[in-house]
CSV table of C-alpha atoms in Angstrom, one decimal:
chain,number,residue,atom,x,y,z
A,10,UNK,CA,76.0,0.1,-2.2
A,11,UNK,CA,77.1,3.9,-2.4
A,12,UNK,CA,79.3,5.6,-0.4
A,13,UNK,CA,80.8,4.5,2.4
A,14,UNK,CA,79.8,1.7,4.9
A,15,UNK,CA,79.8,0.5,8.3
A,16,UNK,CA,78.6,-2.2,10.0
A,17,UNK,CA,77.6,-2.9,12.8
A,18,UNK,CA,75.2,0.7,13.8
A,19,UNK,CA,75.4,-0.3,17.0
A,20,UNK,CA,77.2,-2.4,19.1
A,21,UNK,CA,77.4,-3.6,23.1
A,22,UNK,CA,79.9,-5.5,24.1
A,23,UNK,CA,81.7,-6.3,27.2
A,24,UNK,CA,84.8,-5.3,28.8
A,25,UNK,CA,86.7,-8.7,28.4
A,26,UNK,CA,85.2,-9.0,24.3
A,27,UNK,CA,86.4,-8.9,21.1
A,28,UNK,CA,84.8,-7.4,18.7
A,29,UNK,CA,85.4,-5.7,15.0
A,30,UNK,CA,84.0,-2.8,13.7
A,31,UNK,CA,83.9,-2.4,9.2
A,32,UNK,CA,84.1,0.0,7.1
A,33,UNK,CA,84.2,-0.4,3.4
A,34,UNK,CA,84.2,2.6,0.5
A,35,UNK,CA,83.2,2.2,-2.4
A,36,UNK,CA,83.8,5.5,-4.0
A,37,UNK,CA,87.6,4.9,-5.1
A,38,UNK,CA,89.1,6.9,-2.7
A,39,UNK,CA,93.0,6.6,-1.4
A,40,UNK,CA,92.6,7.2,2.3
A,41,UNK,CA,90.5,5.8,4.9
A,42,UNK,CA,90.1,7.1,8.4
A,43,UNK,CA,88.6,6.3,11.8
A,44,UNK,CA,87.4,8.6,13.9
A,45,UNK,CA,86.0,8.9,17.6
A,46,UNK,CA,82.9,11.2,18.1
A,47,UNK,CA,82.0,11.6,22.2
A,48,UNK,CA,79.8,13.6,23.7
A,49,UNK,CA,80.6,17.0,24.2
A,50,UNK,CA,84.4,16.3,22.6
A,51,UNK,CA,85.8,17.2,19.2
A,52,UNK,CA,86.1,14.8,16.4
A,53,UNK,CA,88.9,13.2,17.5
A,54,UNK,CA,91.4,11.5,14.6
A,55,UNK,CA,92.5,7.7,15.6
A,56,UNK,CA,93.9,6.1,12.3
A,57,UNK,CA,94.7,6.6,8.8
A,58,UNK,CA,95.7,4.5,5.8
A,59,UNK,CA,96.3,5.4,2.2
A,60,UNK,CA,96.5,3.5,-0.2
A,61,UNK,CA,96.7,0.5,2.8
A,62,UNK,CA,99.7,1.4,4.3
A,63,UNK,CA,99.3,3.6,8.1
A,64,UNK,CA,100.8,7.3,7.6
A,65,UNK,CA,98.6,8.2,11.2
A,66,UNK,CA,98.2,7.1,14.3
A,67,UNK,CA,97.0,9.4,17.0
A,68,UNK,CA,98.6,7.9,20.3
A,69,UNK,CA,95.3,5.9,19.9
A,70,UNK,CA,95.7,3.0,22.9
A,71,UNK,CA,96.7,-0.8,21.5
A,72,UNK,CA,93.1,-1.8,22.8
A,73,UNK,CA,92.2,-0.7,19.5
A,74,UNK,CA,93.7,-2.1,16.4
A,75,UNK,CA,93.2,-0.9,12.7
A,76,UNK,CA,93.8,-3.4,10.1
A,77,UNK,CA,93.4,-2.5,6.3
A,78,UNK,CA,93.4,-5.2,3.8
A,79,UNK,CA,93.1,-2.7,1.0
A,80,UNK,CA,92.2,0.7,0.1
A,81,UNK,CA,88.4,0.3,-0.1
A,82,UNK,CA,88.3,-2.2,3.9
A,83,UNK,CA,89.1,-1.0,7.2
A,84,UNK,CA,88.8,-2.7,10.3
A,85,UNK,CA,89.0,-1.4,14.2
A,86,UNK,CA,89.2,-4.7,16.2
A,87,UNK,CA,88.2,-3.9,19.7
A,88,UNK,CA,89.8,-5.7,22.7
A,89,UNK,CA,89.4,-5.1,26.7
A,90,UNK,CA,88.1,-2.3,26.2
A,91,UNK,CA,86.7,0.6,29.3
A,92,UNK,CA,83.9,2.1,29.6
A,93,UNK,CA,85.2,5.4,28.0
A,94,UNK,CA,85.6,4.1,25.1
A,95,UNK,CA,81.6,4.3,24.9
A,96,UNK,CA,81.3,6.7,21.8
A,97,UNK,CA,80.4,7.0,18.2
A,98,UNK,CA,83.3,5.7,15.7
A,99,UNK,CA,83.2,7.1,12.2
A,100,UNK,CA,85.0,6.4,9.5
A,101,UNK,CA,85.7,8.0,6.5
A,102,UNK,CA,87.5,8.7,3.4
A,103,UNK,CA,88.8,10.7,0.9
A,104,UNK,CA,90.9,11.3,-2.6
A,105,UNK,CA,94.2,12.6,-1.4
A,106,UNK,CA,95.4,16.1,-2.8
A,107,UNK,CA,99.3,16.7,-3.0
A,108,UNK,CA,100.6,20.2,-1.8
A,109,UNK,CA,98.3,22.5,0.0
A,110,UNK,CA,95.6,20.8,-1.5
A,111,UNK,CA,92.8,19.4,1.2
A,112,UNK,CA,91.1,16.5,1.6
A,113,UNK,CA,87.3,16.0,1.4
A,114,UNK,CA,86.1,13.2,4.0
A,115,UNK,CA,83.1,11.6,3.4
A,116,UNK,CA,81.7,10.0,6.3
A,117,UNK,CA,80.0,6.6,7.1
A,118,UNK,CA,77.0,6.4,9.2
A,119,UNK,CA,78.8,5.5,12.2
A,120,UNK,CA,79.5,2.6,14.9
A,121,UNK,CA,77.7,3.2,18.4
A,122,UNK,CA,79.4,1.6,20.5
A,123,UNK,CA,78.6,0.8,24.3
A,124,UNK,CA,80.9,-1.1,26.5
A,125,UNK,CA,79.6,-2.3,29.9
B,23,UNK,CA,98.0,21.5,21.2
B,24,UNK,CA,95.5,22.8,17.9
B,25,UNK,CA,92.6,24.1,18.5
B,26,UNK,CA,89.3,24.9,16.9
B,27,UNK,CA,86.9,27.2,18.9
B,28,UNK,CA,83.3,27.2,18.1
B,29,UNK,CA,80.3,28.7,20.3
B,30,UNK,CA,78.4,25.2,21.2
B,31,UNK,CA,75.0,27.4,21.2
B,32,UNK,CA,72.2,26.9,20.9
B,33,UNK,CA,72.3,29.2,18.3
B,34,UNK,CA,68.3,30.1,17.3
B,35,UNK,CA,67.2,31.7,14.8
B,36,UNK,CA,63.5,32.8,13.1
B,37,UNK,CA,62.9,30.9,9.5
B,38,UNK,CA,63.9,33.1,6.7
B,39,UNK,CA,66.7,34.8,8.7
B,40,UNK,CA,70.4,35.1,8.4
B,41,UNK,CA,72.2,32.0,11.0
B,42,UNK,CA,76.1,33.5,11.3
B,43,UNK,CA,78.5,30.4,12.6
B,44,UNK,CA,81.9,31.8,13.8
B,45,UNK,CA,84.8,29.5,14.3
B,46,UNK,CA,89.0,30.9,15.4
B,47,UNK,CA,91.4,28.7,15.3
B,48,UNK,CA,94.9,28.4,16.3
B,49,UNK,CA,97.3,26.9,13.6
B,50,UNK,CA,98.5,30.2,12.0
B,51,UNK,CA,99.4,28.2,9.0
B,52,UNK,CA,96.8,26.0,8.2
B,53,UNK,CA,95.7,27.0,4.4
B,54,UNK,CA,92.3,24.9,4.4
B,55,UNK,CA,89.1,25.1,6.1
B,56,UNK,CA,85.9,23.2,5.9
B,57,UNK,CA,82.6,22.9,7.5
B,58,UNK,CA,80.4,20.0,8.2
B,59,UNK,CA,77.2,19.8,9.0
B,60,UNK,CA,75.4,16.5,11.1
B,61,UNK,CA,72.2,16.4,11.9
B,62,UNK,CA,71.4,14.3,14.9
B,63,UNK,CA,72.1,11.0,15.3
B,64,UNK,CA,73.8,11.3,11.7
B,65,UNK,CA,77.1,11.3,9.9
B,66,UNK,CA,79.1,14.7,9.3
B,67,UNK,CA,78.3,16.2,5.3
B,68,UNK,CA,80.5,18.9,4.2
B,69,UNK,CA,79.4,22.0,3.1
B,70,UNK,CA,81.9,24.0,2.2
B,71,UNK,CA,85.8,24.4,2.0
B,72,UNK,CA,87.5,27.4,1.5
B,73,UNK,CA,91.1,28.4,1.5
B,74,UNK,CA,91.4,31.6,0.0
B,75,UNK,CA,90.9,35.1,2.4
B,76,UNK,CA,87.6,36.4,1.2
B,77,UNK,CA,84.2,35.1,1.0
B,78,UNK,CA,83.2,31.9,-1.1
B,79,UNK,CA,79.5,31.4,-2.0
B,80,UNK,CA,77.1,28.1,-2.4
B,81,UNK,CA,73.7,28.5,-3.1
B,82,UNK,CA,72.7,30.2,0.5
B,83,UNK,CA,75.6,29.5,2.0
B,84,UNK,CA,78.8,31.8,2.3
B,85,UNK,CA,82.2,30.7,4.1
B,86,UNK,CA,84.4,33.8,5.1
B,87,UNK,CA,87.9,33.6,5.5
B,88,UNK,CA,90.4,35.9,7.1
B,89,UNK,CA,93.3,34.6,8.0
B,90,UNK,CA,94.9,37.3,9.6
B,91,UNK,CA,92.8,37.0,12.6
B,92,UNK,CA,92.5,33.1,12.3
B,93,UNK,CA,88.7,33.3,11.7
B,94,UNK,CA,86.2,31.2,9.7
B,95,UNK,CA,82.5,31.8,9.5
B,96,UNK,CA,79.3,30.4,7.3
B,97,UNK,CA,76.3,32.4,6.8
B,98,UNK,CA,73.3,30.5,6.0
B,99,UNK,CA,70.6,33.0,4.2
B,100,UNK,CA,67.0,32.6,4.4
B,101,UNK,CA,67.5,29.6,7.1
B,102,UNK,CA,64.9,26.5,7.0
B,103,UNK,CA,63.8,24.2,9.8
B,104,UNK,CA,65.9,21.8,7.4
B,105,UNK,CA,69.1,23.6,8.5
B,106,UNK,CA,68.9,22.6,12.1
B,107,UNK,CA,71.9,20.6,12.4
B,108,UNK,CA,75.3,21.0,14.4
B,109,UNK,CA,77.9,22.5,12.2
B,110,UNK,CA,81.0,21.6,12.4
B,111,UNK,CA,84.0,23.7,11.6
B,112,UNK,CA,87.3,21.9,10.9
B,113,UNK,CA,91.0,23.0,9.9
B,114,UNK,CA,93.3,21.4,8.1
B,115,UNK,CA,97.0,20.8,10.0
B,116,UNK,CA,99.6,22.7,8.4
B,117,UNK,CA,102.4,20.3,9.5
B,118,UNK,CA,103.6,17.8,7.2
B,119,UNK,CA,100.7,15.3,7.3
B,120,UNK,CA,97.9,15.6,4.5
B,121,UNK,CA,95.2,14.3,6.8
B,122,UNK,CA,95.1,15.8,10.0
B,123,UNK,CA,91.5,18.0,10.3
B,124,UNK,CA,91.5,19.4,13.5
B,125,UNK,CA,87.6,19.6,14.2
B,126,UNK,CA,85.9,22.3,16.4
B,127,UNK,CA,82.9,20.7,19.2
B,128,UNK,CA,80.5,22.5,16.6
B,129,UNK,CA,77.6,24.9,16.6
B,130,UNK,CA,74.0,23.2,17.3
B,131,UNK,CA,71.5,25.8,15.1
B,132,UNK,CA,68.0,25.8,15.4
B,133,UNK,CA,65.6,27.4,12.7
B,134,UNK,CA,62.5,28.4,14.3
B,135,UNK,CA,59.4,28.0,12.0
């Protein structure tokens, strides 16, 4: 495996369900990311980790719940979640730069996820 | 509130032309820029990142940057069919967190065979 994983592609579950979401990197990056992509919305940033410890979280509701056992596994458990929450969740990492320096992000393939 | 304008397009152009993507943003201090590019029903792939003022050149794409009027822009030269994508322009926060992109809706191009 190359690059960074997710799994499942797609996903339907229902409103009262509990369900995961993975991500795994195997490029030997720092930081790992989720992201939402909707329809019509920006890219929107919910979590990040580096080096497994949280240094974001984007007033992302407690429905959703990142856990990252270490830098190259992230999780986004999913709980009673709404209808809105339908969307596209990427994650992604990077190598971190210090200073003014930027981050690259390479993406995963993506979650679809529908709720009912 | 960032933000990241883009025109959402379509933006169409013949094969062999010149596709100009424009992006403004409003963090006067952000230092870094990037753009993406996803292709539907894929994952965003950079492209480019520039962060000096000026132009910065990839094969046939060029990023612009002028940061006194808080624009960005990528010319694609000689555009394929293979570049019909949405690009996606993003900034990088200039507050204290290392990881904040602030991503624009993006630019859906078409190249027109």
């Amino acid at each position: 495996e190359t690059g960074v994983t997710q799994t499942p592609r797609h996903l339907v579950m229902g409103m009262t369900n509990k369900k995961s979401l993975k991500c795994e990197q195997h490029l030997g990056h720092n930081a790992m990311y989720w992201y939402k992509q909707s329809a019509k919305k920006p890219l929107e940033l919910m979590f990040v980790y580096n080096f497994k410890e949280q240094t974001e979280n984007n007033s992302v509701p407690s429905r959703f719940s990142p856990e990252c056992p270490n830098s190259s596994h992230l999780f986004l458990h999913l709980h009673t979640l709404q209808p809105e929450d339908s969307a596209l969740y990427l994650c992604a990492s990077s190598q971190t730069r210090g200073g003014s320096g930027a981050n690259v992000l390479t993406f995963g393939a993506g979650s679809r996820l529908t709720v009912l | 509130q960032k933000e990241v304008e883009q025109n959402s397009g379509p933006l169409s152009v013949p094969e062999g032309a010149i596709a100009s993507l424009n992006c403004t943003y409003s963090d006067r201090g952000s230092q870094s820029f990037f753009w993406y590019r996803q292709y539907s029903g894929k994952s965003p792939e950079l492209i480019m990142f520039i962060y000096s003022n000026g132009d910065k050149e990839d094969g046939r794409f060029t990023a612009q940057l002028n940061k006194a009027s808080q624009y960005v822009s990528l010319l694609i030269r000689d555009s394929q069919p293979s570049d019909s994508a949405t690009y996606l322009c993003a900034v990088k926060d200039s507050g204290g967190s290392n990881y904040k992109l602030t991503f624009g809706k993006g630019t859906l191009l078409t190249v027109n065979p």
